[in-house]
mmCIF file of C-alpha atoms and ligand atoms in Angstrom:
data_model
loop_
_atom_site.group_PDB
_atom_site.id
_atom_site.type_symbol
_atom_site.label_atom_id
_atom_site.label_comp_id
_atom_site.label_asym_id
_atom_site.label_seq_id
_atom_site.Cartn_x
_atom_site.Cartn_y
_atom_site.Cartn_z
ATOM 1 C CA MET A 1 1.352 -23.088 14.441
ATOM 2 C CA GLN A 2 -0.221 -22.047 17.724
ATOM 3 C CA LEU A 3 -2.401 -18.949 17.418
ATOM 4 C CA ALA A 4 -3.111 -16.626 20.312
ATOM 5 C CA PRO A 5 -6.787 -16.248 21.346
ATOM 6 C CA TYR A 6 -6.737 -12.659 19.991
ATOM 7 C CA ALA A 7 -5.591 -13.801 16.515
ATOM 8 C CA ALA A 8 -7.903 -14.096 13.520
ATOM 9 C CA GLN A 9 -9.088 -17.699 13.416
ATOM 10 C CA GLN A 10 -10.644 -19.413 10.462
ATOM 11 C CA SER A 11 -13.323 -20.861 12.783
ATOM 12 C CA SER A 12 -14.544 -17.413 13.821
ATOM 13 C CA SER A 13 -14.168 -15.770 10.395
ATOM 14 C CA ARG A 14 -17.039 -13.571 9.302
ATOM 15 C CA GLY A 15 -16.789 -15.324 5.946
ATOM 16 C CA ARG A 16 -17.043 -14.300 2.306
ATOM 17 C CA ARG A 17 -19.720 -12.186 0.640
ATOM 18 C CA PHE A 18 -20.558 -15.073 -1.701
ATOM 19 C CA ALA A 19 -20.479 -18.438 0.077
ATOM 20 C CA GLU A 20 -17.896 -20.893 -1.246
ATOM 21 C CA PRO A 21 -16.854 -24.353 -0.107
ATOM 22 C CA THR A 22 -13.795 -24.402 2.184
ATOM 23 C CA PRO A 23 -10.606 -25.155 0.205
ATOM 24 C CA GLN A 24 -9.257 -28.681 0.464
ATOM 25 C CA TYR A 25 -5.624 -28.169 1.449
ATOM 26 C CA ARG A 26 -5.464 -24.484 2.323
ATOM 27 C CA THR A 27 -6.972 -22.202 4.895
ATOM 28 C CA ASP A 28 -9.375 -19.502 3.722
ATOM 29 C CA TYR A 29 -6.736 -16.855 4.375
ATOM 30 C CA GLN A 30 -4.184 -18.746 2.270
ATOM 31 C CA ARG A 31 -6.745 -18.853 -0.504
ATOM 32 C CA ASP A 32 -7.203 -15.078 -0.205
ATOM 33 C CA ARG A 33 -3.451 -14.579 -0.519
ATOM 34 C CA ASP A 34 -3.260 -16.878 -3.543
ATOM 35 C CA ARG A 35 -6.088 -15.001 -5.266
ATOM 36 C CA ILE A 36 -4.224 -11.740 -4.797
ATOM 37 C CA VAL A 37 -0.966 -13.143 -6.159
ATOM 38 C CA HIS A 38 -2.801 -14.370 -9.281
ATOM 39 C CA SER A 39 -4.700 -11.115 -9.857
ATOM 40 C CA SER A 40 -3.850 -8.753 -12.675
ATOM 41 C CA ALA A 41 -3.733 -5.704 -10.363
ATOM 42 C CA PHE A 42 -0.965 -7.436 -8.388
ATOM 43 C CA ARG A 43 1.156 -8.024 -11.500
ATOM 44 C CA ARG A 44 0.782 -4.375 -12.478
ATOM 45 C CA LEU A 45 2.400 -3.289 -9.181
ATOM 46 C CA GLU A 46 5.702 -4.151 -10.850
ATOM 47 C CA TYR A 47 5.439 -1.071 -13.057
ATOM 48 C CA LYS A 48 4.017 1.334 -10.511
ATOM 49 C CA THR A 49 6.226 3.458 -8.321
ATOM 50 C CA GLN A 50 6.197 5.288 -5.044
ATOM 51 C CA VAL A 51 8.828 8.003 -5.332
ATOM 52 C CA PHE A 52 10.769 7.135 -8.468
ATOM 53 C CA VAL A 53 9.183 6.498 -11.818
ATOM 54 C CA ASN A 54 9.864 3.002 -13.042
ATOM 55 C CA HIS A 55 12.094 3.912 -15.978
ATOM 56 C CA GLU A 56 14.479 5.895 -13.746
ATOM 57 C CA GLY A 57 16.425 2.756 -12.907
ATOM 58 C CA ASP A 58 16.199 -0.935 -12.156
ATOM 59 C CA MET A 59 17.582 -0.623 -8.630
ATOM 60 C CA PHE A 60 14.723 1.254 -7.003
ATOM 61 C CA ARG A 61 11.716 -0.164 -5.215
ATOM 62 C CA THR A 62 8.507 -0.595 -7.126
ATOM 63 C CA ARG A 63 5.110 -1.094 -5.530
ATOM 64 C CA LEU A 64 5.553 -4.800 -6.090
ATOM 65 C CA THR A 65 8.856 -5.110 -4.243
ATOM 66 C CA HIS A 66 7.533 -2.720 -1.582
ATOM 67 C CA SER A 67 4.499 -4.983 -1.040
ATOM 68 C CA ILE A 68 6.767 -8.038 -0.757
ATOM 69 C CA GLU A 69 8.903 -6.231 1.844
ATOM 70 C CA VAL A 70 5.775 -5.304 3.807
ATOM 71 C CA ALA A 71 4.629 -8.937 3.636
ATOM 72 C CA GLN A 72 8.009 -10.151 4.916
ATOM 73 C CA LEU A 73 7.959 -7.765 7.896
ATOM 74 C CA SER A 74 4.298 -8.496 8.636
ATOM 75 C CA ARG A 75 4.793 -12.249 8.634
ATOM 76 C CA SER A 76 7.784 -12.071 10.970
ATOM 77 C CA ILE A 77 5.909 -9.836 13.400
ATOM 78 C CA ALA A 78 2.711 -11.916 13.169
ATOM 79 C CA ARG A 79 4.594 -15.103 13.938
ATOM 80 C CA ILE A 80 6.223 -13.698 17.049
ATOM 81 C CA LEU A 81 2.932 -12.302 18.343
ATOM 82 C CA GLU A 82 1.155 -15.613 17.528
ATOM 83 C CA LEU A 83 -1.117 -13.872 15.051
ATOM 84 C CA ASN A 84 -2.436 -15.311 11.827
ATOM 85 C CA GLU A 85 0.559 -15.078 9.499
ATOM 86 C CA ASP A 86 -1.410 -15.948 6.373
ATOM 87 C CA LEU A 87 -3.916 -13.177 6.973
ATOM 88 C CA SER A 88 -1.148 -10.642 7.569
ATOM 89 C CA GLU A 89 0.565 -11.695 4.370
ATOM 90 C CA THR A 90 -2.697 -11.364 2.446
ATOM 91 C CA ILE A 91 -3.361 -7.850 3.702
ATOM 92 C CA ALA A 92 0.250 -6.806 3.040
ATOM 93 C CA LEU A 93 0.253 -8.072 -0.544
ATOM 94 C CA ALA A 94 -3.064 -6.332 -1.248
ATOM 95 C CA HIS A 95 -2.558 -3.073 0.621
ATOM 96 C CA ASP A 96 -1.327 -1.030 -2.352
ATOM 97 C CA LEU A 97 -3.405 -2.582 -5.159
ATOM 98 C CA GLY A 98 -5.467 0.590 -5.569
ATOM 99 C CA HIS A 99 -2.566 2.947 -6.167
ATOM 100 C CA THR A 100 -2.582 5.109 -9.273
ATOM 101 C CA PRO A 101 0.469 5.402 -11.520
ATOM 102 C CA PHE A 102 3.143 7.893 -10.327
ATOM 103 C CA GLY A 103 2.746 7.493 -6.571
ATOM 104 C CA HIS A 104 1.248 10.256 -4.475
ATOM 105 C CA ALA A 105 1.358 12.833 -7.245
ATOM 106 C CA GLY A 106 -0.875 10.541 -9.309
ATOM 107 C CA GLN A 107 -3.280 9.966 -6.436
ATOM 108 C CA ASP A 108 -3.567 13.698 -5.675
ATOM 109 C CA ALA A 109 -4.147 14.527 -9.323
ATOM 110 C CA LEU A 110 -6.846 11.883 -9.743
ATOM 111 C CA ASN A 111 -8.502 12.950 -6.496
ATOM 112 C CA ALA A 112 -8.625 16.535 -7.781
ATOM 113 C CA CYS A 113 -10.136 15.337 -11.094
ATOM 114 C CA MET A 114 -12.785 13.389 -9.170
ATOM 115 C CA LYS A 115 -13.626 16.303 -6.829
ATOM 116 C CA ASP A 116 -17.209 16.619 -8.101
ATOM 117 C CA TYR A 117 -17.709 12.868 -8.408
ATOM 118 C CA GLY A 118 -16.978 11.579 -4.895
ATOM 119 C CA GLY A 119 -13.179 11.934 -4.939
ATOM 120 C CA PHE A 120 -10.486 9.303 -5.292
ATOM 121 C CA GLU A 121 -8.680 7.589 -2.439
ATOM 122 C CA HIS A 122 -6.088 4.874 -3.102
ATOM 123 C CA ASN A 123 -6.872 2.874 0.020
ATOM 124 C CA LEU A 124 -10.570 2.674 -0.817
ATOM 125 C CA GLN A 125 -9.540 1.813 -4.369
ATOM 126 C CA SER A 126 -7.559 -1.197 -3.074
ATOM 127 C CA LEU A 127 -10.794 -2.553 -1.595
ATOM 128 C CA ARG A 128 -12.702 -1.690 -4.775
ATOM 129 C CA THR A 129 -10.084 -3.616 -6.776
ATOM 130 C CA VAL A 130 -10.510 -6.832 -4.778
ATOM 131 C CA ASP A 131 -14.297 -6.408 -4.360
ATOM 132 C CA LYS A 132 -15.313 -5.276 -7.830
ATOM 133 C CA LEU A 133 -12.695 -4.577 -10.459
ATOM 134 C CA GLU A 134 -10.902 -7.915 -10.781
ATOM 135 C CA LEU A 135 -13.195 -9.949 -13.012
ATOM 136 C CA ARG A 136 -11.884 -13.504 -13.027
ATOM 137 C CA TYR A 137 -14.412 -15.785 -11.383
ATOM 138 C CA ALA A 138 -17.653 -17.033 -12.899
ATOM 139 C CA ASP A 139 -19.730 -16.869 -9.732
ATOM 140 C CA PHE A 140 -18.883 -13.441 -8.343
ATOM 141 C CA PRO A 141 -17.276 -10.101 -9.160
ATOM 142 C CA GLY A 142 -13.902 -9.357 -7.580
ATOM 143 C CA LEU A 143 -11.884 -11.895 -5.608
ATOM 144 C CA ASN A 144 -14.561 -12.614 -2.982
ATOM 145 C CA LEU A 145 -12.056 -12.353 -0.112
ATOM 146 C CA THR A 146 -12.909 -13.077 3.517
ATOM 147 C CA PHE A 147 -14.254 -10.281 5.699
ATOM 148 C CA GLU A 148 -10.971 -10.158 7.685
ATOM 149 C CA SER A 149 -8.859 -9.563 4.565
ATOM 150 C CA ARG A 150 -11.243 -6.853 3.339
ATOM 151 C CA GLU A 151 -11.369 -5.260 6.784
ATOM 152 C CA GLY A 152 -7.568 -5.193 6.834
ATOM 153 C CA ILE A 153 -7.212 -3.699 3.374
ATOM 154 C CA LEU A 154 -9.491 -0.768 4.279
ATOM 155 C CA LYS A 155 -7.127 1.119 6.604
ATOM 156 C CA HIS A 156 -9.047 4.357 6.837
ATOM 157 C CA CYS A 157 -12.315 5.637 5.533
ATOM 158 C CA SER A 158 -14.491 8.746 5.742
ATOM 159 C CA HIS A 159 -17.901 8.387 7.424
ATOM 160 C CA LYS A 160 -19.571 9.221 4.137
ATOM 161 C CA ASN A 161 -17.851 6.355 2.315
ATOM 162 C CA ALA A 162 -18.135 4.020 5.316
ATOM 163 C CA ARG A 163 -21.936 4.299 5.228
ATOM 164 C CA GLN A 164 -21.955 2.989 1.662
ATOM 165 C CA LEU A 165 -19.621 0.076 2.319
ATOM 166 C CA GLY A 166 -21.778 -2.112 4.536
ATOM 167 C CA ASP A 167 -19.997 -4.558 6.856
ATOM 168 C CA VAL A 168 -16.391 -3.398 6.315
ATOM 169 C CA GLY A 169 -17.422 0.233 6.786
ATOM 170 C CA GLU A 170 -19.122 -0.335 10.141
ATOM 171 C CA ARG A 171 -16.028 -0.066 12.287
ATOM 172 C CA PHE A 172 -15.364 3.499 11.181
ATOM 173 C CA LEU A 173 -18.861 4.512 12.258
ATOM 174 C CA LYS A 174 -18.639 2.596 15.541
ATOM 175 C CA LYS A 175 -15.032 3.697 16.169
ATOM 176 C CA GLN A 176 -13.758 0.119 16.367
ATOM 177 C CA GLN A 177 -10.313 -1.201 15.436
ATOM 178 C CA ALA A 178 -9.290 -3.679 12.773
ATOM 179 C CA GLY A 179 -7.816 -7.015 13.861
ATOM 180 C CA LEU A 180 -4.179 -7.102 14.985
ATOM 181 C CA GLU A 181 -3.079 -8.700 11.713
ATOM 182 C CA ALA A 182 -4.208 -5.532 9.933
ATOM 183 C CA GLN A 183 -2.734 -3.247 12.596
ATOM 184 C CA ILE A 184 0.740 -4.721 12.220
ATOM 185 C CA VAL A 185 0.624 -4.524 8.405
ATOM 186 C CA ASN A 186 -0.102 -0.842 8.711
ATOM 187 C CA LEU A 187 3.035 -0.352 10.825
ATOM 188 C CA ALA A 188 5.128 -2.744 8.718
ATOM 189 C CA ASP A 189 4.177 -0.567 5.733
ATOM 190 C CA GLU A 190 5.565 2.467 7.545
ATOM 191 C CA ILE A 191 8.784 0.650 8.508
ATOM 192 C CA ALA A 192 9.255 -0.578 4.943
ATOM 193 C CA TYR A 193 8.795 2.714 3.129
ATOM 194 C CA ASN A 194 10.706 4.923 5.577
ATOM 195 C CA ASN A 195 13.739 2.678 5.361
ATOM 196 C CA HIS A 196 13.669 1.868 1.676
ATOM 197 C CA ASP A 197 13.172 5.521 0.846
ATOM 198 C CA VAL A 198 16.381 6.275 2.757
ATOM 199 C CA ASP A 199 18.090 3.493 0.789
ATOM 200 C CA ASP A 200 16.718 4.572 -2.615
ATOM 201 C CA GLY A 201 17.297 8.226 -1.736
ATOM 202 C CA LEU A 202 20.980 7.581 -1.062
ATOM 203 C CA ARG A 203 21.349 5.416 -4.145
ATOM 204 C CA SER A 204 19.826 8.079 -6.367
ATOM 205 C CA GLY A 205 21.923 10.855 -4.848
ATOM 206 C CA LEU A 206 18.827 12.856 -3.808
ATOM 207 C CA ILE A 207 20.038 12.733 -0.201
ATOM 208 C CA THR A 208 23.438 12.141 1.410
ATOM 209 C CA ILE A 209 24.773 10.354 4.495
ATOM 210 C CA GLU A 210 25.956 13.728 5.861
ATOM 211 C CA GLN A 211 22.398 15.067 5.741
ATOM 212 C CA LEU A 212 21.043 11.918 7.356
ATOM 213 C CA LEU A 213 23.315 12.352 10.375
ATOM 214 C CA ASP A 214 20.720 14.888 11.602
ATOM 215 C CA VAL A 215 18.204 12.055 11.880
ATOM 216 C CA ASP A 216 18.527 10.270 15.254
ATOM 217 C CA LEU A 217 17.364 6.875 14.045
ATOM 218 C CA PHE A 218 20.005 6.918 11.310
ATOM 219 C CA LYS A 219 22.780 8.498 13.371
ATOM 220 C CA GLU A 220 22.382 5.930 16.161
ATOM 221 C CA GLN A 221 22.963 3.008 13.785
ATOM 222 C CA PHE A 222 25.582 4.885 11.741
ATOM 223 C CA ASP A 223 27.734 5.202 14.885
ATOM 224 C CA ILE A 224 27.390 1.497 15.708
ATOM 225 C CA VAL A 225 28.382 0.443 12.184
ATOM 226 C CA GLN A 226 31.210 2.980 12.085
ATOM 227 C CA GLN A 227 32.626 1.595 15.313
ATOM 228 C CA GLN A 228 32.306 -2.028 14.245
ATOM 229 C CA TYR A 229 33.478 -1.587 10.632
ATOM 230 C CA PRO A 230 35.518 1.655 10.441
ATOM 231 C CA GLU A 231 36.780 0.824 6.941
ATOM 232 C CA LEU A 232 33.349 0.287 5.424
ATOM 233 C CA ASN A 233 32.194 3.219 3.310
ATOM 234 C CA ASP A 234 30.240 1.943 0.339
ATOM 235 C CA ARG A 235 26.808 0.444 -0.335
ATOM 236 C CA ARG A 236 27.560 -2.169 2.301
ATOM 237 C CA GLN A 237 27.848 0.522 4.938
ATOM 238 C CA VAL A 238 24.419 1.861 3.938
ATOM 239 C CA HIS A 239 22.924 -1.604 4.060
ATOM 240 C CA GLU A 240 24.464 -2.355 7.470
ATOM 241 C CA ILE A 241 22.899 0.862 8.809
ATOM 242 C CA ILE A 242 19.478 0.334 7.267
ATOM 243 C CA ARG A 243 19.135 -3.280 8.314
ATOM 244 C CA ARG A 244 19.821 -2.183 11.904
ATOM 245 C CA MET A 245 17.282 0.636 11.620
ATOM 246 C CA ILE A 246 14.642 -1.839 10.430
ATOM 247 C CA ASN A 247 15.480 -4.274 13.206
ATOM 248 C CA ARG A 248 15.340 -1.521 15.819
ATOM 249 C CA GLN A 249 11.839 -0.497 14.694
ATOM 250 C CA VAL A 250 10.531 -4.057 14.419
ATOM 251 C CA VAL A 251 11.814 -4.983 17.883
ATOM 252 C CA ASP A 252 10.337 -1.804 19.371
ATOM 253 C CA LEU A 253 6.970 -2.550 17.772
ATOM 254 C CA ILE A 254 6.956 -6.161 19.004
ATOM 255 C CA ASP A 255 8.011 -5.257 22.569
ATOM 256 C CA THR A 256 5.508 -2.405 22.876
ATOM 257 C CA THR A 257 2.664 -4.465 21.437
ATOM 258 C CA LYS A 258 3.512 -7.470 23.644
ATOM 259 C CA ALA A 259 3.328 -5.246 26.728
ATOM 260 C CA ASN A 260 -0.039 -3.844 25.549
ATOM 261 C CA LEU A 261 -1.380 -7.365 25.059
ATOM 262 C CA ILE A 262 -0.282 -8.448 28.525
ATOM 263 C CA GLN A 263 -2.068 -5.455 29.987
ATOM 264 C CA ALA A 264 -5.264 -5.591 27.929
ATOM 265 C CA GLN A 265 -5.588 -9.401 27.813
ATOM 266 C CA PRO A 266 -7.861 -9.494 24.749
ATOM 267 C CA ASP A 267 -9.476 -12.946 24.560
ATOM 268 C CA SER A 268 -10.715 -12.803 20.964
ATOM 269 C CA ILE A 269 -10.418 -10.834 17.737
ATOM 270 C CA ASP A 270 -13.630 -9.056 18.730
ATOM 271 C CA SER A 271 -12.090 -7.784 21.956
ATOM 272 C CA VAL A 272 -9.181 -6.456 19.844
ATOM 273 C CA ARG A 273 -11.754 -4.741 17.595
ATOM 274 C CA ASN A 274 -13.610 -3.267 20.572
ATOM 275 C CA HIS A 275 -10.500 -1.899 22.281
ATOM 276 C CA SER A 276 -10.612 1.908 22.396
ATOM 277 C CA VAL A 277 -7.243 2.297 20.610
ATOM 278 C CA PRO A 278 -5.097 0.036 18.399
ATOM 279 C CA LEU A 279 -3.114 -2.422 20.536
ATOM 280 C CA ALA A 280 -0.212 -2.555 18.079
ATOM 281 C CA HIS A 281 2.002 0.510 18.067
ATOM 282 C CA PHE A 282 5.539 1.797 18.560
ATOM 283 C CA SER A 283 6.857 3.168 21.859
ATOM 284 C CA ASP A 284 6.555 6.950 22.282
ATOM 285 C CA ALA A 285 10.312 7.362 21.823
ATOM 286 C CA MET A 286 10.208 5.430 18.537
ATOM 287 C CA LYS A 287 7.161 7.375 17.348
ATOM 288 C CA GLN A 288 9.132 10.578 17.795
ATOM 289 C CA MET A 289 12.157 9.215 15.968
ATOM 290 C CA ASN A 290 9.927 8.024 13.135
ATOM 291 C CA GLN A 291 8.362 11.449 12.862
ATOM 292 C CA GLN A 292 11.779 13.033 12.654
ATOM 293 C CA LEU A 293 12.757 10.638 9.855
ATOM 294 C CA LYS A 294 9.505 11.283 7.984
ATOM 295 C CA ARG A 295 9.981 15.027 8.304
ATOM 296 C CA PHE A 296 13.467 14.648 6.871
ATOM 297 C CA LEU A 297 12.230 12.584 3.923
ATOM 298 C CA ARG A 298 9.414 15.043 3.254
ATOM 299 C CA THR A 299 11.571 18.131 3.183
ATOM 300 C CA GLN A 300 14.801 16.711 1.738
ATOM 301 C CA MET A 301 13.620 14.017 -0.608
ATOM 302 C CA TYR A 302 9.950 14.185 -1.609
ATOM 303 C CA ALA A 303 10.273 17.943 -2.102
ATOM 304 C CA HIS A 304 13.563 17.624 -4.013
ATOM 305 C CA TYR A 305 13.338 19.480 -7.323
ATOM 306 C CA ARG A 306 14.006 16.320 -9.336
ATOM 307 C CA VAL A 307 11.138 14.501 -7.606
ATOM 308 C CA HIS A 308 8.950 17.596 -7.890
ATOM 309 C CA ARG A 309 9.657 17.911 -11.608
ATOM 310 C CA MET A 310 8.500 14.341 -12.196
ATOM 311 C CA SER A 311 5.451 14.842 -9.935
ATOM 312 C CA SER A 312 4.455 17.898 -11.889
ATOM 313 C CA LYS A 313 4.693 15.943 -15.152
ATOM 314 C CA ALA A 314 2.679 13.104 -13.582
ATOM 315 C CA THR A 315 -0.057 15.514 -12.480
ATOM 316 C CA HIS A 316 -0.283 16.876 -16.006
ATOM 317 C CA ILE A 317 -0.521 13.388 -17.554
ATOM 318 C CA ILE A 318 -3.282 12.245 -15.173
ATOM 319 C CA GLN A 319 -5.325 15.451 -15.609
ATOM 320 C CA GLN A 320 -5.087 15.376 -19.376
ATOM 321 C CA LEU A 321 -5.961 11.698 -19.640
ATOM 322 C CA PHE A 322 -8.931 12.129 -17.302
ATOM 323 C CA ASN A 323 -10.348 15.097 -19.225
ATOM 324 C CA ALA A 324 -9.780 13.450 -22.589
ATOM 325 C CA PHE A 325 -11.543 10.208 -21.622
ATOM 326 C CA LEU A 326 -14.401 11.912 -19.830
ATOM 327 C CA ASN A 327 -15.130 14.291 -22.697
ATOM 328 C CA ASP A 328 -14.641 11.714 -25.425
ATOM 329 C CA PRO A 329 -15.030 8.106 -24.222
ATOM 330 C CA GLN A 330 -14.329 6.935 -27.773
ATOM 331 C CA LEU A 331 -10.667 7.561 -27.014
ATOM 332 C CA LEU A 332 -10.789 4.629 -24.601
ATOM 333 C CA ASN A 333 -9.995 1.139 -25.740
ATOM 334 C CA PRO A 334 -13.235 -0.661 -26.717
ATOM 335 C CA LYS A 335 -13.345 -2.858 -23.618
ATOM 336 C CA TYR A 336 -13.486 0.250 -21.419
ATOM 337 C CA GLN A 337 -15.822 2.100 -23.773
ATOM 338 C CA GLN A 338 -18.321 -0.636 -23.047
ATOM 339 C CA ILE A 339 -17.855 -0.332 -19.277
ATOM 340 C CA VAL A 340 -18.123 3.452 -19.415
ATOM 341 C CA THR A 341 -21.282 3.374 -21.541
ATOM 342 C CA GLN A 342 -22.898 0.810 -19.250
ATOM 343 C CA LYS A 343 -22.131 2.958 -16.221
ATOM 344 C CA GLU A 344 -23.366 5.998 -18.060
ATOM 345 C CA GLN A 345 -26.800 4.442 -18.471
ATOM 346 C CA HIS A 346 -27.034 3.658 -14.764
ATOM 347 C CA HIS A 347 -25.593 6.680 -13.022
ATOM 348 C CA ALA A 348 -24.951 9.161 -15.836
ATOM 349 C CA GLU A 349 -21.951 11.477 -15.292
ATOM 350 C CA LEU A 350 -21.045 10.072 -11.894
ATOM 351 C CA GLY A 351 -20.637 6.509 -13.117
ATOM 352 C CA LYS A 352 -18.810 7.627 -16.226
ATOM 353 C CA ALA A 353 -16.253 9.584 -14.175
ATOM 354 C CA ARG A 354 -15.798 6.659 -11.771
ATOM 355 C CA ALA A 355 -15.200 4.248 -14.656
ATOM 356 C CA VAL A 356 -12.595 6.596 -16.132
ATOM 357 C CA ALA A 357 -10.939 6.897 -12.700
ATOM 358 C CA ASP A 358 -10.879 3.094 -12.346
ATOM 359 C CA TYR A 359 -9.250 2.841 -15.760
ATOM 360 C CA ILE A 360 -6.590 5.465 -15.003
ATOM 361 C CA ALA A 361 -5.920 4.116 -11.493
ATOM 362 C CA GLY A 362 -5.288 0.682 -12.969
ATOM 363 C CA MET A 363 -2.610 1.990 -15.357
ATOM 364 C CA THR A 364 1.086 1.422 -14.762
ATOM 365 C CA ASP A 365 3.456 4.406 -15.038
ATOM 366 C CA ARG A 366 4.663 3.385 -18.473
ATOM 367 C CA TYR A 367 1.169 2.610 -19.750
ATOM 368 C CA ALA A 368 -0.038 6.067 -18.685
ATOM 369 C CA ILE A 369 2.930 7.717 -20.418
ATOM 370 C CA ALA A 370 2.339 5.691 -23.600
ATOM 371 C CA GLU A 371 -1.399 6.411 -23.564
ATOM 372 C CA TYR A 372 -0.708 10.115 -23.137
ATOM 373 C CA ALA A 373 1.663 10.061 -26.113
ATOM 374 C CA LYS A 374 -0.878 8.209 -28.274
ATOM 375 C CA ILE A 375 -3.592 10.765 -27.553
ATOM 376 C CA PHE A 376 -1.638 14.007 -27.496
ATOM 377 C CA ASN A 377 1.574 13.518 -29.458
ATOM 378 C CA PRO A 378 0.912 14.184 -33.150
ATOM 379 C CA THR A 379 3.977 12.221 -34.257
ATOM 380 C CA GLU A 380 2.658 9.098 -32.493
ATOM 381 C CA LEU A 381 0.582 7.695 -35.314
ATOM 382 C CA THR A 382 -0.716 4.390 -33.964
HETATM 383 MG MG1 MG B 401 2.461 0.729 1.169
#
């Protein structure tokens, strides 16, 4: 596979934090991807959700299927732009590893709990997961991924946190960009969740086709499908619309980015990094349509009373678990008690709170619910 000069190349990689011999039959980026697929945080994505809680039904996206969709879109786009497909896949599969249980409600609740201890941010937690929390290898903590994978996983970062992160934090202080492989994953993530939330929203009955006709991106494809298949009015109609919406966004992203590349002529990944703005983006018209769709999802779906009711329950569970563990670490399972006590010796309260946050962030939705019941439900006797 021919790579463009602006793609991430193994030969110019900034390497791993702990030196390792090059793999025999794989590239370093393939090895990164394989390490993610074999990690325990990756398996737990199956029981973590974005909008719906896992037990609400088997048909909805989970963080695992979402990550696979993002990887599919990223690889297709990377291939067309002659970028490093393996690196894009790696970043896509890892991008949500740091998410708490219960989607954004869980993240907001944990961030509020951690207010006095440096806060909690899921994107930073994804990096922390691959750098520190996965303990599988004898010679190093974490997965020891290449710089490019780590750089791609860390999408955004405050200056305060960036200063503590060393090499991967530098670009936020110097106002540099990530490589194009990371830029396209970021946009593939947006394409994936906007469209699958429409799909899951319709399936769950939280939103209707009639409501969606106010959204230009949807209406445009609805009319095309309606004209081509006037008799179609079931799940197949929805799928025919959504697959066209995805294609429309992907093609727009590729065309716009191609034109940017022709104009900017970056000759290496470093010239991509040093460009004043990201070279991968949608056209202005598509950006506006995307914003309209997001606004619709925010007001009609994420704020729906059924979603809100679950979010409010999720907030309560996270808060209660956090307070219980922080005030009485003996409630933790012994493996974590050990970690918390070790941290306590080093950084006192701060380390203890961070260890509790790591533990809660790693939980799946159902594990958090079960743990809550074990601690607070008097009829739960085990
Ligand atoms: Mg995502």
